[in-house]
Short mmCIF file of C-alpha atoms and ligand atoms in Angstrom, two decimals:
data_model
loop_
_atom_site.label_atom_id
_atom_site.label_comp_id
_atom_site.label_asym_id
_atom_site.label_seq_id
_atom_site.Cartn_x
_atom_site.Cartn_y
_atom_site.Cartn_z
CA UNK A 1 73.96 -45.36 53.83
CA UNK A 2 72.38 -46.37 50.36
CA UNK A 3 68.77 -46.71 49.43
CA UNK A 4 66.86 -49.97 51.07
CA UNK A 5 63.76 -51.51 50.08
CA UNK A 6 62.29 -53.47 52.92
CA UNK A 7 60.28 -56.55 51.96
CA UNK A 8 58.61 -58.52 54.93
CA UNK A 9 56.26 -61.36 55.08
CA UNK A 10 55.62 -64.85 56.20
CA UNK A 11 56.87 -67.99 54.59
CA UNK A 12 55.79 -68.60 51.03
CA UNK A 13 54.02 -65.32 50.68
CA UNK A 14 55.77 -64.85 47.38
CA UNK A 15 58.28 -62.23 48.80
CA UNK A 16 61.66 -64.09 47.39
CA UNK A 17 60.29 -63.84 43.78
CA UNK A 18 59.02 -60.48 44.19
CA UNK A 19 62.26 -59.10 45.76
CA UNK A 20 64.37 -60.94 43.29
CA UNK A 21 62.54 -59.40 40.16
CA UNK A 22 62.28 -56.03 41.94
CA UNK A 23 66.20 -55.84 42.62
CA UNK A 24 66.69 -56.92 38.79
CA UNK A 25 64.12 -54.18 37.42
CA UNK A 26 65.99 -51.43 39.57
CA UNK A 27 69.47 -52.53 39.17
CA UNK A 28 69.91 -53.13 42.81
CA UNK A 29 71.45 -55.84 44.72
CA UNK A 30 69.20 -58.77 46.43
CA UNK A 31 69.67 -60.12 50.00
CA UNK A 32 67.54 -62.92 51.37
CA UNK A 33 68.11 -62.37 55.19
CA UNK A 34 66.11 -66.06 55.39
CA UNK A 35 69.27 -67.36 53.63
CA UNK A 36 71.41 -65.83 56.15
CA UNK A 37 69.62 -67.70 59.10
CA UNK A 38 69.44 -70.82 56.80
CA UNK A 39 73.25 -70.55 56.45
CA UNK A 40 74.19 -70.32 60.24
CA UNK A 41 71.61 -73.03 60.94
CA UNK A 42 73.15 -75.42 58.16
CA UNK A 43 76.53 -74.65 60.05
CA UNK A 44 75.46 -75.56 63.57
CA UNK A 45 73.97 -78.63 62.08
CA UNK A 46 77.38 -79.55 60.21
CA UNK A 47 79.22 -78.78 63.88
CA UNK A 48 76.85 -81.26 65.16
CA UNK A 49 75.58 -78.92 68.11
CA UNK A 50 72.04 -79.18 68.94
CA UNK A 51 69.93 -76.46 67.22
CA UNK A 52 67.50 -75.90 70.06
CA UNK A 53 70.24 -75.17 72.62
CA UNK A 54 71.20 -71.48 72.47
CA UNK A 55 74.54 -72.28 74.61
CA UNK A 56 75.77 -74.50 71.74
CA UNK A 57 74.62 -72.29 69.15
CA UNK A 58 76.15 -69.52 70.72
CA UNK A 59 79.51 -71.61 71.29
CA UNK A 60 79.64 -72.22 67.57
CA UNK A 61 79.05 -68.52 66.66
CA UNK A 62 81.74 -67.62 69.28
CA UNK A 63 84.32 -69.74 67.23
CA UNK A 64 83.02 -68.83 63.39
CA UNK A 65 84.33 -66.08 61.42
CA UNK A 66 81.28 -64.48 59.94
CA UNK A 67 81.55 -62.60 56.86
CA UNK A 68 79.07 -61.02 54.38
CA UNK A 69 79.73 -59.78 50.89
CA UNK A 70 78.11 -59.64 47.40
CA UNK A 71 78.36 -62.61 44.88
CA UNK A 72 77.28 -60.75 41.51
CA UNK A 73 73.85 -59.00 42.51
CA UNK A 74 73.35 -61.66 45.81
CA UNK A 75 74.54 -60.52 49.40
CA UNK A 76 75.77 -63.57 51.14
CA UNK A 77 76.84 -64.81 54.61
CA UNK A 78 80.19 -66.65 54.64
CA UNK A 79 81.13 -69.03 57.50
CA UNK A 80 84.79 -69.16 58.24
CA UNK A 81 84.99 -68.32 54.29
CA UNK A 82 82.81 -71.34 53.42
CA UNK A 83 79.62 -70.37 50.99
CA UNK A 84 76.67 -72.43 52.50
CA UNK A 85 74.31 -71.59 49.53
CA UNK A 86 74.12 -75.04 48.34
CA UNK A 87 72.76 -76.22 51.60
CA UNK A 88 70.50 -73.58 52.72
CA UNK A 89 67.35 -75.20 51.27
CA UNK A 90 67.89 -78.77 52.88
CA UNK A 91 64.99 -80.15 54.74
CA UNK A 92 67.26 -80.50 58.01
CA UNK A 93 67.94 -76.60 57.76
CA UNK A 94 64.30 -75.77 57.00
CA UNK A 95 63.05 -77.84 60.03
CA UNK A 96 65.82 -76.25 62.52
CA UNK A 97 65.79 -72.63 61.42
CA UNK A 98 62.99 -71.17 63.31
CA UNK A 99 64.77 -72.38 66.42
CA UNK A 100 68.04 -70.93 65.52
CA UNK A 101 66.31 -67.48 64.46
CA UNK A 102 64.74 -67.08 67.93
CA UNK A 103 68.15 -66.77 69.66
CA UNK A 104 69.22 -63.52 70.49
CA UNK A 105 73.19 -63.63 69.96
CA UNK A 106 72.24 -64.99 66.51
CA UNK A 107 69.88 -62.26 65.79
CA UNK A 108 72.59 -59.51 66.94
CA UNK A 109 75.43 -61.15 64.83
CA UNK A 110 73.47 -61.54 61.59
CA UNK A 111 71.69 -58.08 62.00
CA UNK A 112 75.15 -56.39 62.09
CA UNK A 113 75.98 -58.48 58.87
CA UNK A 114 72.74 -57.63 57.06
CA UNK A 115 73.30 -53.62 57.91
CA UNK A 116 76.88 -53.84 56.78
CA UNK A 117 75.64 -54.47 53.33
CA UNK A 118 73.88 -51.44 52.84
CA UNK A 119 77.28 -49.59 53.17
CA UNK A 120 78.19 -50.53 49.51
CA UNK A 121 74.87 -51.12 47.62
CA UNK A 122 71.42 -50.23 47.03
CA UNK A 123 69.48 -53.06 48.34
CA UNK A 124 66.03 -54.85 48.05
CA UNK A 125 66.15 -56.89 51.34
CA UNK A 126 63.67 -59.57 52.28
CA UNK A 127 63.09 -61.00 55.49
CA UNK A 128 60.58 -60.86 58.67
CA UNK A 129 62.14 -57.94 60.51
CA UNK A 130 63.70 -55.59 57.64
CA UNK A 131 61.41 -53.03 58.06
CA UNK A 132 60.46 -53.16 61.51
CA UNK A 133 64.05 -53.46 62.92
CA UNK A 134 66.99 -53.99 60.47
CA UNK A 135 66.28 -50.89 58.64
CA UNK A 136 63.60 -49.35 60.41
CA UNK A 137 64.56 -45.58 59.12
CA UNK A 138 63.99 -46.37 55.52
CA UNK A 139 60.77 -45.13 53.95
CA UNK A 140 60.38 -48.15 51.44
CA UNK A 141 58.69 -50.82 53.56
CA UNK A 142 56.47 -53.57 52.04
CA UNK A 143 54.52 -56.33 53.62
CA UNK A 144 53.34 -59.15 51.54
CA UNK A 145 51.14 -61.62 52.65
CA UNK A 146 48.97 -64.59 51.12
CA UNK A 147 46.18 -66.74 52.48
CA UNK A 148 47.67 -69.77 54.35
CA UNK A 149 46.00 -72.16 51.46
CA UNK A 150 47.64 -70.48 48.71
CA UNK A 151 51.14 -70.06 50.70
CA UNK A 152 50.89 -74.10 51.36
CA UNK A 153 50.10 -74.61 47.58
CA UNK A 154 52.96 -72.49 46.29
CA UNK A 155 55.32 -74.28 48.84
CA UNK A 156 54.32 -77.50 47.36
CA UNK A 157 54.74 -76.56 43.91
CA UNK A 158 58.50 -75.70 44.67
CA UNK A 159 58.67 -79.17 45.84
CA UNK A 160 59.33 -78.28 49.47
CA UNK A 161 58.05 -80.22 52.53
CA UNK A 162 57.52 -77.13 54.96
CA UNK A 163 55.40 -76.96 57.75
CA UNK A 164 54.99 -73.06 57.16
CA UNK A 165 51.98 -72.82 59.61
CA UNK A 166 54.33 -74.08 62.57
CA UNK A 167 57.00 -72.05 61.44
CA UNK A 168 54.84 -68.99 61.33
CA UNK A 169 53.82 -69.70 64.85
CA UNK A 170 57.59 -69.77 66.08
CA UNK A 171 58.50 -66.78 63.91
CA UNK A 172 56.03 -64.68 64.92
CA UNK A 173 55.86 -65.46 68.77
CA UNK A 174 59.69 -65.30 69.46
CA UNK A 175 60.73 -62.66 72.02
CA UNK A 176 63.33 -60.92 69.67
CA UNK A 177 62.42 -59.15 66.47
CA UNK A 178 59.42 -61.49 65.86
CA UNK A 179 57.72 -61.39 62.47
CA UNK A 180 55.82 -58.09 62.83
CA UNK A 181 54.17 -55.44 60.43
CA UNK A 182 55.63 -52.05 60.73
CA UNK A 183 53.61 -49.50 61.12
CA UNK A 184 54.51 -47.53 58.10
CA UNK A 185 54.79 -50.74 55.80
CA UNK A 186 52.44 -50.85 52.76
CA UNK A 187 50.44 -54.06 52.87
CA UNK A 188 49.93 -56.29 49.85
CA UNK A 189 48.00 -59.35 49.80
CA UNK A 190 49.31 -61.53 46.76
CA UNK A 191 46.57 -64.11 47.16
CA UNK A 192 45.16 -63.14 43.81
CA UNK A 193 47.63 -61.61 42.31
CA UNK A 194 50.67 -62.68 39.85
CA UNK A 195 54.34 -61.93 40.73
CA UNK A 196 53.97 -59.24 38.07
CA UNK A 197 51.02 -57.87 39.61
CA UNK A 198 52.76 -57.66 43.12
CA UNK A 199 55.78 -56.08 41.31
CA UNK A 200 54.05 -53.67 39.47
CA UNK A 201 52.09 -52.70 42.62
CA UNK A 202 55.46 -52.31 44.33
CA UNK A 203 56.74 -50.24 41.69
CA UNK A 204 53.85 -47.95 41.64
CA UNK A 205 54.18 -47.16 45.04
CA UNK A 206 57.74 -46.48 45.19
CA UNK A 207 57.22 -43.97 42.20
CA UNK A 208 54.46 -42.35 44.69
CA UNK A 209 56.88 -42.37 47.34
CA UNK A 210 59.36 -40.22 44.89
CA UNK A 211 61.75 -43.08 44.29
CA UNK A 212 64.04 -42.39 41.21
CA UNK A 213 63.56 -45.27 38.64
CA UNK A 214 66.21 -46.36 36.36
CA UNK A 215 65.79 -45.05 32.70
CA UNK A 216 64.80 -48.01 30.49
O1 LIG B 1 62.61 -66.59 54.33
P1 LIG B 1 62.87 -67.81 54.94
O2 LIG B 1 61.51 -68.99 55.08
O3 LIG B 1 63.72 -68.63 54.06
O4 LIG B 1 63.57 -67.50 56.26
C1 LIG B 1 64.09 -68.84 57.05
C2 LIG B 1 63.66 -68.47 58.56
O5 LIG B 1 64.57 -67.50 58.96
C3 LIG B 1 62.19 -68.37 58.93
O6 LIG B 1 61.71 -69.47 59.76
C4 LIG B 1 62.42 -67.06 59.83
C5 LIG B 1 63.98 -66.80 59.91
N1 LIG B 1 64.05 -65.27 59.62
C6 LIG B 1 64.08 -64.40 60.63
O7 LIG B 1 63.98 -64.75 61.74
N2 LIG B 1 64.29 -63.02 60.30
C7 LIG B 1 64.51 -62.77 59.11
N3 LIG B 1 64.76 -61.22 58.71
C8 LIG B 1 64.37 -63.66 57.92
C9 LIG B 1 64.28 -64.80 58.27
#
C-alpha cells in the first residue's frame, strides 16, 4: 500500500485543481474519483438505461467489464476497454451523476477499483468519501470547501451549467458513503485563497505530518 493523500469537498470547491497541482509537485499520480462516477454514468446513458433506476444501472454494471489503470499520471476507469474521458463532462452526465453515485452496487464496484490503484502508485485522490470511506486509514486527509457564491462563480467561469446546490444536496443526503468530513481531516476554506495558497497550505500541513517531500 502506497501513500494516499485524500482530498474531499463539495462540487466546485477547487479540489480538482488543487489535487492536480499537488500530484504534480509531489510526483504522485492523480485520481479524480468523480470522473469514475461520471464515466459509469456516461456508460449507463450510452446503453439507453434509466440513470435513476438502480435495477437498470445494476444490469448495465453486471454486463460491463470494468478496469482501472493509469494513463500517464492519471488514474482512469475503462468500460469494456473504452476510455470515457472525452464524455465525462457532458451536461447530460453532470445532470445524472448524483443519481448513479447514490446506488450501492455502483459505489461498491467503483470503490474496489479506486482502492486497487493504490497498489501501484502513490496517489492524490479527490472525491467525496476518500478520507471517510475509500482510504480511512490514510493520515493525510483534507477537506476543501468554499462559500456557495464562490463555488457557483467558479463553475460559471469554467463554462459549465451545473446545479451545484442540487448536486450537493443529493451527494450529502444519500444513504451510502455520503459527502462527509472525516473526523481527522484538515479543513481548508478556499473562499479567499488562490489555488497556490491552498496548495501551499496543504504542503505545509503534509510536512508537519512528517511526509517526505521530493528534492527540488
Ligand atoms: O467531483 P465531481 O463533481 O466531478 O463528481 C461527480 C459526482 O460524483 C458528484 O455529484 C458526486 C459523485 N462522487 C461521489 O459520490 N463520490 C466520490 N468519491 C466522488 C464523486
